[in-house]
Amino acid sequence: MPPFERAVEIMAKLRAPEGCPWDRKQTHASLKPYLLEETYEVLETIDHEDRDKLREELGDVLLQVIFHAQIAEESGSFTITDVLNTLAEKLIRRHPHVFNTEPADDTTLTPEQVYGRWEAIKKQERAAKGEPHSALDGVPKTLPALLRAYQLQARAARVGFDWPDSRDGVKQVLDKVEEECRELRQALDHRPQPDPEVVAAEIGDMLFSIVNLARKLKVNPEDSLRMAAERFGTRFHYIESEARDAGTSVEQLDLVEMDRLWEEAKRALAADPRPPGS
């Protein structure tokens, strides 16, 4: 039996009355956290360039797709075959330059032009279905906040709501970040005491502006922050290890000693010379 069909058959058996009690109990809703978890595990293996682990983690993501399709088939909604056919039709429809679905189509499009055409075709599909259209469509509210901010900004930029793509444009975004920092300072200096809701709003505005700066610099803020967190964790583990080797614990170190070990960790690990948040 071909591998894909074998995996589908195994899932059907797991969901059958004589199958696995845990698998039979699951629903679309109960599986949501697993799909998210498996996706992040794929991202981690990509960051670590671990190809063997990536093969395994991609299988775990595919398991979630097959699992959801099996649940849908049992309720009479759709099958895994419907999922595959819908995907194939979409890929062909949105790549007319590859599949020659338009006789006079240009086959020398740039990647940017292809992306623009993809979005235009998506818009036409929504219009054909009578769905209301917004430039911000397609950005799930369930995305991590950092990634959602990035996607919202990118979609607004496509319709011209953006700073110029130039050095001056980047400077304007950086000025905006500095403006948000000043507003946060003002909120913190409020007397007799800062308003927690205002402070939270100002921090949110500052983060949103930093995401916008990353986007203008063509840096993915989600990846950038994840790598910064990884650097922080690696360096902090170094501090803990050095403390243990010295017969003590990190809790017993004073801040001066921890800072010295932090600087030592940066040199020893040959990482980015700037600690996250510095």
XYZ file of C-alpha atoms in Angstrom:
278
model
C 0.000 0.000 0.000
C 1.377 3.501 -0.835
C 2.670 5.299 2.304
C 0.024 8.041 2.328
C -2.881 5.619 1.940
C -1.320 3.438 4.639
C -1.210 6.378 7.076
C -4.850 7.235 6.305
C -5.905 3.621 6.879
C -4.014 3.477 10.189
C -5.806 6.612 11.396
C -9.175 5.153 10.375
C -8.377 2.030 12.414
C -7.345 4.115 15.428
C -10.691 5.943 15.257
C -12.739 2.756 14.764
C -14.853 1.316 17.642
C -12.165 -1.292 18.315
C -9.392 1.307 18.012
C -7.628 3.578 20.515
C -9.818 5.137 23.264
C -7.767 8.353 23.271
C -7.888 8.806 19.489
C -11.616 8.050 19.391
C -12.271 10.717 22.021
C -10.642 13.578 20.076
C -12.500 16.358 18.263
C -11.459 19.213 15.986
C -11.444 21.495 19.034
C -9.487 19.159 21.316
C -6.761 18.730 18.685
C -6.128 22.473 18.254
C -3.239 22.724 20.751
C -1.490 19.711 19.212
C -1.529 21.220 15.732
C -0.002 24.416 17.099
C 2.595 22.514 19.135
C 3.655 20.347 16.206
C 3.996 23.411 13.978
C 6.344 25.081 16.446
C 8.392 21.911 16.725
C 8.882 22.028 12.949
C 10.079 25.629 13.241
C 12.568 24.642 15.929
C 14.056 21.838 13.826
C 14.391 24.236 10.890
C 16.261 26.685 13.121
C 18.603 23.878 14.223
C 18.983 22.574 10.645
C 18.257 19.041 11.871
C 17.017 17.274 8.729
C 16.348 13.902 10.338
C 14.279 15.546 13.064
C 12.542 17.716 10.469
C 11.398 14.601 8.603
C 9.865 13.275 11.827
C 8.239 16.580 12.803
C 6.713 17.093 9.348
C 5.159 13.651 9.774
C 3.630 14.803 13.048
C 2.085 17.844 11.311
C 0.737 15.576 8.560
C -0.728 13.335 11.259
C -2.791 16.281 12.484
C -4.123 16.912 8.951
C -5.074 13.246 8.519
C -6.608 13.195 12.013
C -8.854 16.199 11.299
C -9.852 14.793 7.905
C -10.813 11.458 9.479
C -13.010 13.187 12.054
C -14.646 15.197 9.250
C -15.265 12.039 7.190
C -16.970 10.364 10.129
C -19.399 13.288 10.382
C -20.015 13.307 6.616
C -18.384 16.705 6.097
C -15.472 15.847 3.778
C -12.667 13.328 3.275
C -8.908 13.517 2.980
C -9.392 13.083 -0.774
C -11.549 16.227 -0.791
C -8.772 18.059 1.061
C -6.173 16.983 -1.496
C -8.381 17.796 -4.483
C -9.200 21.238 -3.087
C -5.497 21.915 -2.553
C -4.563 20.734 -6.059
C -7.261 22.862 -7.685
C -6.187 25.912 -5.700
C -2.528 25.489 -6.648
C -3.400 25.226 -10.335
C -5.856 28.128 -10.212
C -3.384 30.427 -8.474
C -0.441 29.523 -10.729
C -1.766 30.240 -14.225
C 1.772 31.157 -15.331
C 2.910 27.587 -14.606
C -0.088 25.567 -15.748
C -0.868 27.763 -18.790
C -4.479 28.217 -17.763
C -4.343 31.637 -19.430
C -3.194 31.382 -23.088
C -1.398 34.733 -23.177
C 0.064 34.435 -19.693
C 3.545 35.785 -19.009
C 5.966 33.044 -17.937
C 8.732 35.482 -16.961
C 7.147 36.903 -13.838
C 9.308 37.874 -10.865
C 8.645 36.264 -7.456
C 7.108 39.562 -6.306
C 4.763 39.663 -9.303
C 3.746 36.052 -8.702
C 2.923 36.890 -5.080
C 0.874 39.901 -6.170
C -1.051 37.781 -8.652
C -1.708 35.151 -5.967
C -3.289 37.818 -3.769
C -5.321 39.205 -6.694
C -6.682 35.753 -7.495
C -7.603 35.238 -3.829
C -9.519 38.511 -3.950
C -11.376 37.415 -7.085
C -12.293 34.110 -5.420
C -13.806 35.917 -2.446
C -15.738 38.272 -4.714
C -17.124 35.305 -6.676
C -18.392 33.823 -3.400
C -19.965 37.137 -2.395
C -17.718 37.414 0.639
C -16.983 40.915 2.021
C -13.372 41.859 1.385
C -10.874 43.658 3.571
C -7.206 44.225 2.920
C -6.631 42.573 6.304
C -8.440 39.340 5.417
C -6.586 36.116 6.045
C -4.850 37.088 9.295
C -6.180 34.723 11.999
C -6.768 36.221 15.421
C -5.275 33.054 16.887
C -1.805 33.813 15.493
C 0.881 34.679 18.060
C 0.567 38.415 18.668
C 3.983 39.242 17.187
C 3.302 37.357 13.971
C -0.244 38.737 13.714
C 1.073 42.303 14.024
C 3.564 41.595 11.241
C 0.912 40.127 8.932
C -1.559 42.961 9.553
C 1.122 45.527 8.712
C 2.169 43.614 5.590
C -1.391 43.486 4.289
C -1.987 47.167 4.961
C 1.266 47.922 3.126
C 0.000 46.130 0.013
C -2.674 48.789 -0.445
C -0.241 51.650 0.154
C -0.654 52.230 3.896
C 3.065 52.215 4.617
C 6.232 54.275 4.851
C 8.387 54.469 1.703
C 10.666 51.549 0.836
C 13.837 53.563 1.263
C 16.409 54.610 3.859
C 14.185 57.577 4.672
C 11.256 55.219 5.153
C 13.224 53.109 7.610
C 14.292 56.271 9.455
C 10.647 57.350 9.737
C 9.713 53.999 11.275
C 12.653 54.244 13.676
C 11.482 57.743 14.625
C 8.061 56.232 15.347
C 9.655 53.639 17.646
C 11.441 56.422 19.530
C 8.175 58.392 19.741
C 6.438 55.384 21.298
C 9.312 55.039 23.799
C 8.834 58.673 24.839
C 5.092 58.135 25.276
C 5.795 55.101 27.464
C 8.165 57.187 29.610
C 5.458 59.828 29.967
C 2.958 57.176 31.041
C 5.413 55.864 33.643
C 6.034 59.391 34.955
C 2.308 60.035 35.468
C 1.476 61.270 38.956
C 0.454 60.232 41.538
C 1.072 56.834 39.891
C 1.053 55.314 36.415
C -2.218 53.971 35.032
C -1.612 50.224 34.374
C -3.962 50.194 31.382
C -2.242 53.182 29.783
C 1.187 51.622 30.396
C 0.049 48.347 28.822
C -1.327 50.209 25.804
C 1.913 52.157 25.349
C 4.005 48.995 25.575
C 1.741 47.454 22.962
C 2.212 50.458 20.675
C 5.968 50.291 21.146
C 6.063 46.567 20.311
C 3.854 47.142 17.270
C 6.241 49.833 16.031
C 9.261 47.565 16.550
C 7.534 44.873 14.500
C 6.968 47.455 11.780
C 10.659 48.385 11.877
C 11.621 44.727 11.495
C 9.260 44.395 8.527
C 10.764 47.433 6.784
C 14.222 45.923 7.318
C 12.941 42.605 5.895
C 13.515 40.824 9.200
C 10.915 38.340 10.438
C 10.272 39.549 14.019
C 8.967 36.160 15.162
C 12.163 34.420 14.049
C 14.312 37.262 15.387
C 12.728 37.148 18.844
C 12.835 33.348 18.934
C 16.574 33.429 18.190
C 17.098 36.103 20.844
C 15.275 33.905 23.367
C 17.453 30.964 22.309
C 20.611 33.041 22.841
C 19.376 34.162 26.234
C 18.618 30.578 27.300
C 22.002 29.289 26.121
C 23.884 32.045 27.923
C 21.873 31.685 31.110
C 22.507 27.925 31.127
C 26.222 28.801 30.914
C 25.902 30.958 34.057
C 24.144 28.105 35.876
C 26.811 25.610 34.760
C 29.662 27.861 35.887
C 27.978 28.374 39.251
C 27.642 24.601 39.749
C 31.293 24.061 38.783
C 32.229 26.614 41.439
C 30.287 24.652 44.053
C 27.438 27.129 44.367
C 24.128 27.918 42.656
C 22.906 30.757 40.503
C 20.600 31.871 43.310
C 23.636 32.574 45.504
C 25.400 34.757 42.937
C 25.039 38.518 43.180
C 24.121 40.569 40.142
C 27.707 41.710 39.558
C 28.934 38.112 39.368
C 26.046 37.059 37.127
C 26.786 39.964 34.791
C 30.464 38.939 34.652
C 29.502 35.375 33.728
C 27.015 36.686 31.159
C 29.800 38.580 29.382
C 31.998 35.503 29.634
C 29.215 33.387 28.123
C 28.975 35.700 25.122
C 32.671 35.305 24.442
C 32.754 31.568 25.128
C 29.765 30.800 22.938
C 30.912 33.127 20.127
C 27.372 34.407 19.748
C 25.938 37.793 18.957
C 27.918 40.263 21.117
C 24.722 42.029 22.121
C 22.572 40.353 24.772
C 18.828 40.314 24.066
C 17.284 43.556 25.251
C 20.580 45.444 25.479
